[in-house]
PDB file of C-alpha atoms and ligand atoms in Angstrom:
ATOM      1  CA  MET K   1     188.003-162.042-152.613  1.00 95.00           C
ATOM      2  CA  LYS K   2     188.776-160.137-155.796  1.00 98.00           C
ATOM      3  CA  ILE K   3     186.040-159.465-158.358  1.00 98.00           C
ATOM      4  CA  MET K   4     186.756-158.620-162.000  1.00 98.00           C
ATOM      5  CA  VAL K   5     183.940-156.875-163.878  1.00 98.00           C
ATOM      6  CA  ALA K   6     183.903-156.552-167.684  1.00 98.00           C
ATOM      7  CA  VAL K   7     182.348-153.288-168.817  1.00 98.00           C
ATOM      8  CA  LYS K   8     181.673-152.502-172.462  1.00 98.00           C
ATOM      9  CA  ARG K   9     181.355-149.106-174.086  1.00 97.00           C
ATOM     10  CA  VAL K  10     178.251-149.051-176.285  1.00 97.00           C
ATOM     11  CA  ILE K  11     175.967-146.515-177.947  1.00 97.00           C
ATOM     12  CA  ASP K  12     173.758-144.988-175.230  1.00 96.00           C
ATOM     13  CA  TYR K  13     170.464-146.889-174.982  1.00 95.00           C
ATOM     14  CA  ALA K  14     168.468-143.679-175.568  1.00 95.00           C
ATOM     15  CA  VAL K  15     170.146-142.849-178.909  1.00 95.00           C
ATOM     16  CA  LYS K  16     168.342-143.607-182.159  1.00 92.00           C
ATOM     17  CA  ILE K  17     170.689-145.889-184.077  1.00 91.00           C
ATOM     18  CA  ARG K  18     171.606-144.888-187.661  1.00 93.00           C
ATOM     19  CA  VAL K  19     173.085-147.304-190.161  1.00 94.00           C
ATOM     20  CA  LYS K  20     176.192-146.080-192.032  1.00 94.00           C
ATOM     21  CA  ALA K  21     175.668-145.116-195.675  1.00 92.00           C
ATOM     22  CA  ASP K  22     177.996-147.924-196.850  1.00 94.00           C
ATOM     23  CA  LYS K  23     176.011-150.480-194.742  1.00 93.00           C
ATOM     24  CA  SER K  24     179.210-151.636-193.023  1.00 90.00           C
ATOM     25  CA  GLY K  25     177.840-151.022-189.517  1.00 90.00           C
ATOM     26  CA  VAL K  26     176.142-148.383-187.402  1.00 92.00           C
ATOM     27  CA  GLU K  27     177.206-144.753-187.087  1.00 93.00           C
ATOM     28  CA  THR K  28     179.241-144.091-183.936  1.00 90.00           C
ATOM     29  CA  THR K  29     180.855-140.756-184.786  1.00 89.00           C
ATOM     30  CA  ASN K  30     179.412-137.896-182.718  1.00 92.00           C
ATOM     31  CA  VAL K  31     177.043-140.343-181.041  1.00 95.00           C
ATOM     32  CA  LYS K  32     176.590-140.436-177.255  1.00 96.00           C
ATOM     33  CA  MET K  33     178.251-143.530-175.800  1.00 96.00           C
ATOM     34  CA  ALA K  34     177.768-145.049-172.357  1.00 97.00           C
ATOM     35  CA  MET K  35     178.501-148.118-170.258  1.00 98.00           C
ATOM     36  CA  ASN K  36     176.395-151.087-171.387  1.00 98.00           C
ATOM     37  CA  PRO K  37     173.415-151.139-168.943  1.00 98.00           C
ATOM     38  CA  PHE K  38     173.899-154.826-168.021  1.00 98.00           C
ATOM     39  CA  CYS K  39     177.569-154.090-167.238  1.00 98.00           C
ATOM     40  CA  GLU K  40     176.441-151.290-164.882  1.00 98.00           C
ATOM     41  CA  ILE K  41     174.280-153.859-163.088  1.00 98.00           C
ATOM     42  CA  ALA K  42     177.216-156.315-162.915  1.00 98.00           C
ATOM     43  CA  LEU K  43     179.459-153.603-161.471  1.00 98.00           C
ATOM     44  CA  GLU K  44     176.808-152.516-158.956  1.00 98.00           C
ATOM     45  CA  GLU K  45     176.573-156.113-157.695  1.00 98.00           C
ATOM     46  CA  ALA K  46     180.359-156.344-157.316  1.00 98.00           C
ATOM     47  CA  LEU K  47     180.360-153.089-155.315  1.00 98.00           C
ATOM     48  CA  ARG K  48     177.555-154.392-153.071  1.00 98.00           C
ATOM     49  CA  LEU K  49     179.538-157.609-152.443  1.00 97.00           C
ATOM     50  CA  ARG K  50     182.544-155.491-151.448  1.00 97.00           C
ATOM     51  CA  GLU K  51     180.396-153.270-149.222  1.00 97.00           C
ATOM     52  CA  ALA K  52     178.939-156.382-147.549  1.00 96.00           C
ATOM     53  CA  GLY K  53     182.484-157.487-146.709  1.00 95.00           C
ATOM     54  CA  HIS K  54     182.622-160.406-149.175  1.00 96.00           C
ATOM     55  CA  ALA K  55     185.160-158.787-151.505  1.00 96.00           C
ATOM     56  CA  LYS K  56     188.274-156.716-150.942  1.00 96.00           C
ATOM     57  CA  GLU K  57     188.850-155.407-154.455  1.00 98.00           C
ATOM     58  CA  VAL K  58     186.715-154.622-157.493  1.00 98.00           C
ATOM     59  CA  LEU K  59     188.604-154.414-160.761  1.00 98.00           C
ATOM     60  CA  VAL K  60     186.909-153.090-163.915  1.00 98.00           C
ATOM     61  CA  VAL K  61     188.218-154.081-167.345  1.00 98.00           C
ATOM     62  CA  SER K  62     187.297-153.021-170.852  1.00 98.00           C
ATOM     63  CA  MET K  63     188.533-153.902-174.324  1.00 98.00           C
ATOM     64  CA  GLY K  64     188.611-151.611-177.322  1.00 97.00           C
ATOM     65  CA  GLY K  65     189.801-148.227-178.575  1.00 96.00           C
ATOM     66  CA  PRO K  66     191.117-145.293-176.523  1.00 96.00           C
ATOM     67  CA  GLN K  67     187.618-144.088-175.510  1.00 95.00           C
ATOM     68  CA  CYS K  68     187.123-147.218-173.404  1.00 96.00           C
ATOM     69  CA  ALA K  69     189.089-145.270-170.791  1.00 96.00           C
ATOM     70  CA  ASP K  70     186.009-143.001-170.344  1.00 96.00           C
ATOM     71  CA  THR K  71     183.850-146.032-169.587  1.00 97.00           C
ATOM     72  CA  LEU K  72     186.456-147.314-167.132  1.00 98.00           C
ATOM     73  CA  ARG K  73     186.552-143.866-165.504  1.00 98.00           C
ATOM     74  CA  THR K  74     182.755-144.114-165.030  1.00 97.00           C
ATOM     75  CA  GLY K  75     183.286-147.530-163.403  1.00 98.00           C
ATOM     76  CA  LEU K  76     185.908-146.037-161.082  1.00 98.00           C
ATOM     77  CA  ALA K  77     183.542-143.170-160.242  1.00 98.00           C
ATOM     78  CA  MET K  78     180.824-145.702-159.368  1.00 98.00           C
ATOM     79  CA  GLY K  79     183.303-147.186-156.869  1.00 97.00           C
ATOM     80  CA  ALA K  80     185.644-149.711-158.534  1.00 98.00           C
ATOM     81  CA  ASP K  81     189.175-149.730-157.058  1.00 97.00           C
ATOM     82  CA  ARG K  82     191.212-149.930-160.243  1.00 97.00           C
ATOM     83  CA  ALA K  83     190.875-150.500-163.965  1.00 98.00           C
ATOM     84  CA  ILE K  84     192.596-152.264-166.853  1.00 98.00           C
ATOM     85  CA  HIS K  85     192.156-151.199-170.458  1.00 98.00           C
ATOM     86  CA  VAL K  86     192.980-153.815-173.073  1.00 98.00           C
ATOM     87  CA  SER K  87     193.825-151.492-175.881  1.00 97.00           C
ATOM     88  CA  THR K  88     193.054-152.456-179.483  1.00 97.00           C
ATOM     89  CA  THR K  89     191.451-150.836-182.497  1.00 93.00           C
ATOM     90  CA  GLU K  90     190.543-154.202-184.089  1.00 92.00           C
ATOM     91  CA  THR K  91     186.884-155.241-184.294  1.00 90.00           C
ATOM     92  CA  LEU K  92     186.200-157.448-181.272  1.00 94.00           C
ATOM     93  CA  TYR K  93     183.809-160.378-181.427  1.00 93.00           C
ATOM     94  CA  PRO K  94     182.693-162.241-178.261  1.00 95.00           C
ATOM     95  CA  LEU K  95     185.264-165.060-178.617  1.00 96.00           C
ATOM     96  CA  ALA K  96     188.147-162.566-178.779  1.00 96.00           C
ATOM     97  CA  VAL K  97     186.769-160.677-175.746  1.00 97.00           C
ATOM     98  CA  ALA K  98     186.400-163.983-173.893  1.00 98.00           C
ATOM     99  CA  LYS K  99     190.020-164.939-174.668  1.00 97.00           C
ATOM    100  CA  LEU K 100     191.211-161.522-173.468  1.00 98.00           C
ATOM    101  CA  LEU K 101     189.185-161.862-170.254  1.00 98.00           C
ATOM    102  CA  CYS K 102     190.704-165.309-169.793  1.00 98.00           C
ATOM    103  CA  GLY K 103     194.176-163.817-170.190  1.00 97.00           C
ATOM    104  CA  LEU K 104     193.346-161.169-167.582  1.00 98.00           C
ATOM    105  CA  ALA K 105     191.850-163.777-165.239  1.00 98.00           C
ATOM    106  CA  GLU K 106     195.055-165.797-165.468  1.00 96.00           C
ATOM    107  CA  SER K 107     197.202-162.826-164.467  1.00 96.00           C
ATOM    108  CA  GLU K 108     194.815-161.129-161.987  1.00 97.00           C
ATOM    109  CA  LYS K 109     193.453-164.338-160.419  1.00 98.00           C
ATOM    110  CA  PRO K 110     190.001-162.988-159.471  1.00 98.00           C
ATOM    111  CA  ASN K 111     187.640-165.226-157.478  1.00 98.00           C
ATOM    112  CA  MET K 112     184.681-164.052-159.534  1.00 98.00           C
ATOM    113  CA  VAL K 113     184.249-162.618-163.026  1.00 98.00           C
ATOM    114  CA  LEU K 114     181.070-160.597-163.424  1.00 98.00           C
ATOM    115  CA  LEU K 115     179.739-159.576-166.843  1.00 98.00           C
ATOM    116  CA  GLY K 116     176.544-158.194-168.296  1.00 98.00           C
ATOM    117  CA  LYS K 117     174.273-160.904-169.699  1.00 98.00           C
ATOM    118  CA  GLN K 118     174.574-159.190-173.075  1.00 97.00           C
ATOM    119  CA  ALA K 119     175.841-156.072-174.738  1.00 97.00           C
ATOM    120  CA  ILE K 120     173.021-153.946-176.158  1.00 96.00           C
ATOM    121  CA  ASP K 121     174.944-153.213-179.353  1.00 92.00           C
ATOM    122  CA  ASP K 122     175.608-156.724-180.668  1.00 89.00           C
ATOM    123  CA  ASP K 123     173.038-158.526-178.439  1.00 93.00           C
ATOM    124  CA  ALA K 124     175.359-161.523-178.697  1.00 95.00           C
ATOM    125  CA  ASN K 125     174.850-162.915-175.177  1.00 97.00           C
ATOM    126  CA  GLN K 126     177.929-165.125-175.614  1.00 97.00           C
ATOM    127  CA  THR K 127     180.927-163.657-173.814  1.00 98.00           C
ATOM    128  CA  GLY K 128     180.210-164.820-170.238  1.00 98.00           C
ATOM    129  CA  GLN K 129     179.458-168.365-171.349  1.00 98.00           C
ATOM    130  CA  MET K 130     182.647-168.458-173.444  1.00 98.00           C
ATOM    131  CA  VAL K 131     184.803-167.110-170.576  1.00 98.00           C
ATOM    132  CA  ALA K 132     183.448-169.823-168.267  1.00 98.00           C
ATOM    133  CA  GLY K 133     184.090-172.459-170.926  1.00 98.00           C
ATOM    134  CA  LEU K 134     187.642-171.294-171.585  1.00 98.00           C
ATOM    135  CA  LEU K 135     188.519-170.996-167.897  1.00 98.00           C
ATOM    136  CA  LYS K 136     186.634-174.218-167.058  1.00 98.00           C
ATOM    137  CA  TRP K 137     184.901-172.355-164.224  1.00 98.00           C
ATOM    138  CA  PRO K 138     181.247-172.841-163.191  1.00 98.00           C
ATOM    139  CA  GLN K 139     178.833-170.284-164.624  1.00 98.00           C
ATOM    140  CA  GLY K 140     175.648-168.629-163.398  1.00 97.00           C
ATOM    141  CA  THR K 141     174.080-166.756-166.293  1.00 97.00           C
ATOM    142  CA  PHE K 142     171.144-164.276-166.197  1.00 96.00           C
ATOM    143  CA  ALA K 143     171.532-163.800-162.428  1.00 97.00           C
ATOM    144  CA  SER K 144     168.610-162.020-160.765  1.00 97.00           C
ATOM    145  CA  LYS K 145     169.945-162.494-157.203  1.00 98.00           C
ATOM    146  CA  LEU K 146     173.330-163.321-155.661  1.00 97.00           C
ATOM    147  CA  SER K 147     173.863-164.446-152.099  1.00 96.00           C
ATOM    148  CA  MET K 148     176.970-165.398-150.174  1.00 95.00           C
ATOM    149  CA  GLU K 149     177.688-166.570-146.672  1.00 91.00           C
ATOM    150  CA  LYS K 150     180.540-164.781-144.874  1.00 87.00           C
ATOM    151  CA  GLY K 151     183.858-166.460-145.623  1.00 84.00           C
ATOM    152  CA  SER K 152     182.196-169.047-147.883  1.00 88.00           C
ATOM    153  CA  SER K 153     183.927-170.400-150.990  1.00 94.00           C
ATOM    154  CA  SER K 154     180.648-170.622-152.894  1.00 97.00           C
ATOM    155  CA  VAL K 155     177.972-168.259-154.182  1.00 97.00           C
ATOM    156  CA  THR K 156     174.259-168.889-154.736  1.00 98.00           C
ATOM    157  CA  VAL K 157     172.860-167.506-157.968  1.00 98.00           C
ATOM    158  CA  GLU K 158     169.149-167.169-158.578  1.00 98.00           C
ATOM    159  CA  ARG K 159     168.147-167.160-162.266  1.00 96.00           C
ATOM    160  CA  GLU K 160     164.811-166.412-163.862  1.00 89.00           C
ATOM    161  CA  VAL K 161     163.950-169.355-166.097  1.00 90.00           C
ATOM    162  CA  ASP K 162     160.764-170.110-168.026  1.00 89.00           C
ATOM    163  CA  GLY K 163     159.279-172.271-165.282  1.00 89.00           C
ATOM    164  CA  GLY K 164     160.115-169.923-162.358  1.00 90.00           C
ATOM    165  CA  LEU K 165     163.307-169.342-160.390  1.00 93.00           C
ATOM    166  CA  GLU K 166     166.325-171.623-160.468  1.00 97.00           C
ATOM    167  CA  SER K 167     168.963-171.516-157.712  1.00 97.00           C
ATOM    168  CA  LEU K 168     172.504-172.649-158.436  1.00 97.00           C
ATOM    169  CA  LYS K 169     175.299-173.007-155.891  1.00 97.00           C
ATOM    170  CA  LEU K 170     178.603-172.260-157.620  1.00 98.00           C
ATOM    171  CA  GLN K 171     182.006-173.098-156.236  1.00 98.00           C
ATOM    172  CA  LEU K 172     184.349-170.110-156.583  1.00 97.00           C
ATOM    173  CA  PRO K 173     186.071-169.074-158.785  1.00 98.00           C
ATOM    174  CA  ALA K 174     183.020-168.631-161.001  1.00 98.00           C
ATOM    175  CA  VAL K 175     181.652-166.565-163.876  1.00 98.00           C
ATOM    176  CA  ILE K 176     178.354-164.737-163.378  1.00 98.00           C
ATOM    177  CA  THR K 177     176.350-162.679-165.864  1.00 98.00           C
ATOM    178  CA  ALA K 178     173.907-160.036-164.654  1.00 98.00           C
ATOM    179  CA  ASP K 179     170.263-159.806-165.684  1.00 97.00           C
ATOM    180  CA  LEU K 180     168.064-156.720-165.471  1.00 96.00           C
ATOM    181  CA  ARG K 181     166.429-157.397-162.108  1.00 95.00           C
ATOM    182  CA  LEU K 182     169.645-158.106-160.173  1.00 98.00           C
ATOM    183  CA  ASN K 183     169.785-154.550-158.797  1.00 98.00           C
ATOM    184  CA  GLN K 184     169.363-150.851-159.563  1.00 98.00           C
ATOM    185  CA  PRO K 185     172.820-149.406-160.335  1.00 98.00           C
ATOM    186  CA  ARG K 186     173.947-146.308-158.448  1.00 97.00           C
ATOM    187  CA  TYR K 187     174.813-142.982-160.050  1.00 95.00           C
ATOM    188  CA  ALA K 188     178.355-141.706-159.700  1.00 95.00           C
ATOM    189  CA  THR K 189     178.336-138.713-157.334  1.00 95.00           C
ATOM    190  CA  LEU K 190     180.387-135.592-158.085  1.00 96.00           C
ATOM    191  CA  PRO K 191     182.922-136.207-155.266  1.00 96.00           C
ATOM    192  CA  ASN K 192     183.384-139.780-156.517  1.00 96.00           C
ATOM    193  CA  ILE K 193     183.839-138.549-160.106  1.00 96.00           C
ATOM    194  CA  MET K 194     186.614-136.274-158.814  1.00 96.00           C
ATOM    195  CA  LYS K 195     188.180-139.087-156.758  1.00 95.00           C
ATOM    196  CA  ALA K 196     188.055-141.427-159.772  1.00 96.00           C
ATOM    197  CA  LYS K 197     190.454-139.146-161.645  1.00 95.00           C
ATOM    198  CA  LYS K 198     193.211-140.263-159.282  1.00 94.00           C
ATOM    199  CA  LYS K 199     192.460-143.999-159.477  1.00 95.00           C
ATOM    200  CA  PRO K 200     194.781-146.050-161.680  1.00 91.00           C
ATOM    201  CA  ILE K 201     193.918-147.313-165.197  1.00 97.00           C
ATOM    202  CA  SER K 202     196.629-149.608-166.534  1.00 97.00           C
ATOM    203  CA  GLN K 203     196.919-150.537-170.186  1.00 97.00           C
ATOM    204  CA  VAL K 204     197.777-153.860-171.794  1.00 98.00           C
ATOM    205  CA  THR K 205     197.668-155.045-175.382  1.00 97.00           C
ATOM    206  CA  PRO K 206     196.190-158.313-176.659  1.00 97.00           C
ATOM    207  CA  GLU K 207     199.762-159.328-177.622  1.00 96.00           C
ATOM    208  CA  GLN K 208     200.898-158.902-174.004  1.00 97.00           C
ATOM    209  CA  LEU K 209     198.068-161.228-172.968  1.00 96.00           C
ATOM    210  CA  GLY K 210     199.106-163.673-175.686  1.00 95.00           C
ATOM    211  CA  VAL K 211     195.775-163.375-177.506  1.00 95.00           C
ATOM    212  CA  LYS K 212     195.414-163.225-181.307  1.00 91.00           C
ATOM    213  CA  ILE K 213     192.330-161.292-182.334  1.00 90.00           C
ATOM    214  CA  SER K 214     191.214-162.998-185.475  1.00 86.00           C
ATOM    215  CA  SER K 215     187.734-164.093-186.373  1.00 86.00           C
ATOM    216  CA  ASP K 216     186.037-166.323-188.891  1.00 87.00           C
ATOM    217  CA  LEU K 217     183.103-163.945-188.832  1.00 87.00           C
ATOM    218  CA  GLU K 218     182.586-161.239-191.402  1.00 87.00           C
ATOM    219  CA  ILE K 219     179.764-158.690-191.307  1.00 89.00           C
ATOM    220  CA  VAL K 220     178.329-158.781-194.797  1.00 94.00           C
ATOM    221  CA  GLU K 221     175.798-155.977-194.501  1.00 94.00           C
ATOM    222  CA  VAL K 222     173.939-153.996-191.851  1.00 93.00           C
ATOM    223  CA  VAL K 223     170.492-152.671-192.801  1.00 93.00           C
ATOM    224  CA  GLU K 224     167.692-150.941-190.942  1.00 90.00           C
ATOM    225  CA  PRO K 225     164.604-152.999-190.167  1.00 87.00           C
ATOM    226  CA  ALA K 226     161.774-152.566-192.681  1.00 89.00           C
ATOM    227  CA  LYS K 227     159.440-149.700-191.805  1.00 88.00           C
ATOM    228  CA  ARG K 228     156.196-150.863-190.238  1.00 88.00           C
ATOM    229  CA  LYS K 229     153.112-150.073-192.309  1.00 87.00           C
ATOM    230  CA  ALA K 230     150.500-147.836-190.701  1.00 90.00           C
ATOM    231  CA  GLY K 231     147.579-149.676-189.116  1.00 89.00           C
ATOM    232  CA  VAL K 232     143.887-149.268-190.006  1.00 89.00           C
ATOM    233  CA  MET K 233     140.937-148.404-187.773  1.00 93.00           C
ATOM    234  CA  VAL K 234     137.997-150.750-187.935  1.00 94.00           C
ATOM    235  CA  ALA K 235     134.451-149.699-187.165  1.00 96.00           C
ATOM    236  CA  SER K 236     133.241-152.907-185.567  1.00 96.00           C
ATOM    237  CA  VAL K 237     134.227-156.314-184.237  1.00 97.00           C
ATOM    238  CA  ASP K 238     132.559-157.898-187.285  1.00 96.00           C
ATOM    239  CA  GLU K 239     134.775-155.864-189.603  1.00 96.00           C
ATOM    240  CA  LEU K 240     137.857-156.869-187.569  1.00 96.00           C
ATOM    241  CA  LEU K 241     136.917-160.549-187.790  1.00 96.00           C
ATOM    242  CA  ASP K 242     136.297-160.224-191.498  1.00 96.00           C
ATOM    243  CA  LYS K 243     139.724-158.643-192.048  1.00 94.00           C
ATOM    244  CA  LEU K 244     141.512-161.237-189.896  1.00 94.00           C
ATOM    245  CA  LYS K 245     139.773-164.009-191.843  1.00 95.00           C
ATOM    246  CA  ASN K 246     139.816-162.723-195.407  1.00 95.00           C
ATOM    247  CA  GLU K 247     142.769-160.294-195.566  1.00 92.00           C
ATOM    248  CA  ALA K 248     145.299-161.437-192.942  1.00 90.00           C
ATOM    249  CA  HIS K 249     144.200-165.112-193.167  1.00 92.00           C
ATOM    250  CA  VAL K 250     145.096-165.679-189.505  1.00 92.00           C
ATOM    251  CA  ILE K 251     141.791-167.166-188.319  1.00 88.00           C
TER     252      ILE K 251
HETATM  253  P1  LIG C   1     177.988-159.989-175.485  1.00 59.86           P
HETATM  254  O1  LIG C   1     178.329-161.436-175.346  1.00 59.86           O
HETATM  255  O2  LIG C   1     178.738-159.297-176.591  1.00 59.86           O
HETATM  256  O3  LIG C   1     176.488-159.744-175.576  1.00 59.86           O
HETATM  257  O4  LIG C   1     178.495-159.249-174.145  1.00 59.86           O
HETATM  258  C1  LIG C   1     178.213-159.758-172.859  1.00 59.86           C
HETATM  259  C2  LIG C   1     179.080-159.089-171.829  1.00 59.86           C
HETATM  260  O5  LIG C   1     180.473-159.330-172.129  1.00 59.86           O
HETATM  261  C3  LIG C   1     179.000-157.568-171.739  1.00 59.86           C
HETATM  262  O6  LIG C   1     177.891-157.146-170.964  1.00 59.86           O
HETATM  263  C4  LIG C   1     180.325-157.232-171.055  1.00 59.86           C
HETATM  264  O7  LIG C   1     180.263-157.525-169.663  1.00 59.86           O
HETATM  265  C5  LIG C   1     181.269-158.234-171.720  1.00 59.86           C
HETATM  266  N1  LIG C   1     181.924-157.605-172.898  1.00 59.86           N
HETATM  267  C6  LIG C   1     181.642-157.810-174.211  1.00 59.86           C
HETATM  268  N2  LIG C   1     182.449-157.055-174.985  1.00 59.86           N
HETATM  269  C7  LIG C   1     183.256-156.356-174.151  1.00 59.86           C
HETATM  270  C8  LIG C   1     184.315-155.396-174.325  1.00 59.86           C
HETATM  271  N3  LIG C   1     184.714-154.989-175.535  1.00 59.86           N
HETATM  272  N4  LIG C   1     184.912-154.895-173.216  1.00 59.86           N
HETATM  273  C9  LIG C   1     184.523-155.292-171.975  1.00 59.86           C
HETATM  274  N5  LIG C   1     183.553-156.190-171.756  1.00 59.86           N
HETATM  275  C10 LIG C   1     182.916-156.713-172.809  1.00 59.86           C
END
């Protein structure tokens, strides 16, 4: 089995986001970037499936500008076998990414496409669902556990839903998106970082995949959330009740 994992380069989760002065987006120059945490989890799961003997090859793919190669290199250092960079400097919205992933799935013919449940920059939570829709493959979103029988052509996905845990049996090929509790991703070790330098990263363009990156979406303005007002200390429960009743009008 071949597994294709989509990994996105995003602003590191620990960085304090600053909005650009012209409100066109967020500042990314001189800002630490990293692999989207949910993509790390997706990749970790693919590596575990390979280590358990269910998969032969793990392919990492990323779409965007030249620096995506760094993110792919991190994926290779974590243990992926090879990488494909879909190179474009255009702004990518989830539908365009989904079409590109579809194009790659048609040429690479993976048995499973693994994605993060969402990217922490746009919080769109759309790409995996769109890929499954476009490919007409079954989907298991927000996976918190994956299990496979040896040699089986299906995978069982456990998902955390409001009422508890839901188990879905998906016929392969399938699209799966990783939730936080699926696993704890590994760190790339120094020897593996060195080895990753020799692993191949091939490049394709959206045109080569036959995908037009156009969107009906336009970002009108990006602004910071309003600053929260400082709280007040109350001296007693009676005072708190009085404020909730007469000032906040919530009881
Ligand atoms: P989103 O729908 O934007 O929240 O992203 C969900 C998932 O789609 C991410 O966790 C990635 O696995 C994948 N994805 C989105 N954008 C990209 C990209 N530019 N390159 C690679 N994968 C992406």
